[in-house]
Amino acid sequence: ANYSFASLHRIMNFALSEVEIAKKADILLLGLWGWSALEILRSDFWIQNKIVTVDIDPVIIDVAKKEFKLEQYSDVEIICQDAYDFVAQTDNTFGLVIIDLWLDNKVPEKFFNEIFWDSVVKILSKKWQLIFNMLIETTDKEKLDRVLQFISNSGLAFQTYDKVDKTNRLVIAKK
């Protein structure tokens, strides 16, 4: 699995350099394993927007809080909940959604289904951007193609980047 902080940092830095983040737009980070996104947003890009992070694993949240001192960042809300349920239930909207969800080295199946993506589209603000991070070797092309078709059918523009840091595939969608 690709759990190297350095590799995750490089991948997330690349992804964030490809988007423009509106100053007042809230940011949603689905999956806290890539907590480097918080560090990059705050320290490298000087983004002070509110960030909502959602992770199902209380152990990952605890490790992130202790090892990476997440409380040092202002306006960060950490929610222990399944990301699938969170996007279906929240009434909030977000200007940037980062989907960085892993079970071992795979994005779980449910995050490729149309119900999830329909929920994601509903929580996007009027001007928004989305980053979807996955490993090349463990991503089923057919499942990804269905997601890309859904994004396209929703009238959204997207770009796919393969072999980011030699291991990952990124989908960046914008409105």
CSV table of N, CA, C and O in Angstrom, one decimal, residues 5 8 11 18 21 27 29 39 41 57 60 65 72 74-76 83-85 88 91 113 118-119 127 157 166 170 173:
chain,number,residue,atom,x,y,z
A,5,PHE,N,4.4,8.9,3.7
A,5,PHE,CA,4.0,10.3,3.9
A,5,PHE,C,4.6,11.1,2.7
A,5,PHE,O,3.9,12.0,2.1
A,8,LEU,N,2.6,10.4,-0.5
A,8,LEU,CA,1.3,11.0,-0.4
A,8,LEU,C,1.4,12.5,-0.5
A,8,LEU,O,0.5,13.2,-1.1
A,11,ILE,N,1.9,13.5,-4.2
A,11,ILE,CA,0.7,13.3,-5.0
A,11,ILE,C,-0.3,14.4,-4.6
A,11,ILE,O,-0.9,15.0,-5.5
A,18,GLU,N,-3.2,21.8,-9.2
A,18,GLU,CA,-4.1,21.8,-10.4
A,18,GLU,C,-5.4,22.4,-10.2
A,18,GLU,O,-6.2,22.5,-11.1
A,21,ILE,N,-8.6,27.3,-5.4
A,21,ILE,CA,-9.5,27.2,-4.3
A,21,ILE,C,-10.0,28.6,-3.9
A,21,ILE,O,-9.2,29.5,-3.6
A,27,ILE,N,-13.9,23.2,2.4
A,27,ILE,CA,-13.2,22.1,1.8
A,27,ILE,C,-13.6,20.8,2.6
A,27,ILE,O,-13.6,20.8,3.8
A,29,LEU,N,-12.5,16.9,3.0
A,29,LEU,CA,-11.5,15.9,2.8
A,29,LEU,C,-12.1,14.5,3.3
A,29,LEU,O,-12.3,14.3,4.5
A,39,GLU,N,-1.8,19.6,5.9
A,39,GLU,CA,-0.5,20.3,6.0
A,39,GLU,C,-0.2,21.1,4.7
A,39,GLU,O,0.2,22.2,4.7
A,41,LEU,N,-2.4,22.2,2.4
A,41,LEU,CA,-3.4,23.3,2.3
A,41,LEU,C,-3.0,24.5,3.2
A,41,LEU,O,-3.0,25.6,2.8
A,57,ASP,N,-12.4,5.5,10.6
A,57,ASP,CA,-11.6,4.8,11.5
A,57,ASP,C,-11.1,5.7,12.6
A,57,ASP,O,-10.3,6.6,12.5
A,60,ILE,N,-7.2,5.9,13.1
A,60,ILE,CA,-6.6,6.8,12.1
A,60,ILE,C,-6.7,8.2,12.6
A,60,ILE,O,-5.8,9.0,12.6
A,65,LYS,N,-4.3,13.0,15.0
A,65,LYS,CA,-4.4,14.0,16.0
A,65,LYS,C,-3.1,14.1,16.8
A,65,LYS,O,-2.5,15.2,17.1
A,72,GLN,N,-3.5,21.9,15.8
A,72,GLN,CA,-2.8,23.2,15.5
A,72,GLN,C,-3.4,24.0,14.4
A,72,GLN,O,-3.2,25.2,14.3
A,74,SER,N,-6.4,25.9,12.6
A,74,SER,CA,-7.7,26.5,12.9
A,74,SER,C,-8.7,26.1,11.9
A,74,SER,O,-8.4,25.8,10.7
A,75,ASP,N,-9.9,26.1,12.3
A,75,ASP,CA,-11.1,25.9,11.5
A,75,ASP,C,-11.0,24.5,10.7
A,75,ASP,O,-11.3,24.4,9.5
A,76,VAL,N,-10.7,23.5,11.5
A,76,VAL,CA,-10.7,22.1,11.0
A,76,VAL,C,-11.7,21.3,11.8
A,76,VAL,O,-11.6,21.3,13.0
A,83,ALA,N,-17.7,8.0,5.1
A,83,ALA,CA,-17.8,9.0,4.1
A,83,ALA,C,-19.0,8.9,3.2
A,83,ALA,O,-19.6,9.9,2.8
A,84,TYR,N,-19.3,7.7,2.9
A,84,TYR,CA,-20.5,7.4,2.0
A,84,TYR,C,-21.8,7.9,2.7
A,84,TYR,O,-22.6,8.6,2.0
A,85,ASP,N,-21.9,7.7,4.0
A,85,ASP,CA,-23.1,8.2,4.7
A,85,ASP,C,-23.0,9.7,4.9
A,85,ASP,O,-24.0,10.4,4.8
A,88,ALA,N,-24.2,11.6,1.8
A,88,ALA,CA,-25.6,11.4,1.6
A,88,ALA,C,-26.4,12.2,2.6
A,88,ALA,O,-27.6,12.6,2.3
A,91,ASP,N,-26.0,18.6,4.8
A,91,ASP,CA,-26.7,19.7,4.1
A,91,ASP,C,-25.7,20.8,3.7
A,91,ASP,O,-26.1,21.7,3.1
A,113,ASN,N,-19.9,3.8,-7.0
A,113,ASN,CA,-21.2,3.6,-7.5
A,113,ASN,C,-21.9,5.0,-7.7
A,113,ASN,O,-21.5,6.0,-7.1
A,118,ASP,N,-23.7,10.7,-7.1
A,118,ASP,CA,-24.9,11.6,-7.1
A,118,ASP,C,-24.9,12.5,-5.8
A,118,ASP,O,-25.1,13.7,-5.8
A,119,SER,N,-24.6,11.8,-4.7
A,119,SER,CA,-24.5,12.6,-3.4
A,119,SER,C,-23.4,13.6,-3.4
A,119,SER,O,-23.6,14.7,-2.9
A,127,LYS,N,-19.5,27.0,-7.6
A,127,LYS,CA,-18.1,27.0,-8.3
A,127,LYS,C,-17.3,26.0,-7.4
A,127,LYS,O,-17.0,26.3,-6.3
A,157,ALA,N,-16.6,19.1,-16.3
A,157,ALA,CA,-15.4,18.9,-17.0
A,157,ALA,C,-14.4,18.1,-16.1
A,157,ALA,O,-14.4,18.4,-14.9
A,166,LYS,N,4.3,7.9,-10.1
A,166,LYS,CA,4.5,6.6,-10.6
A,166,LYS,C,3.5,5.6,-10.2
A,166,LYS,O,3.4,4.5,-10.7
A,170,LEU,N,-5.2,10.3,-10.6
A,170,LEU,CA,-6.0,11.4,-10.1
A,170,LEU,C,-7.0,11.8,-11.1
A,170,LEU,O,-6.7,11.9,-12.3
A,173,ALA,N,-11.9,17.2,-11.3
A,173,ALA,CA,-13.1,17.7,-12.0
A,173,ALA,C,-13.4,19.1,-11.5
A,173,ALA,O,-13.1,19.5,-10.4
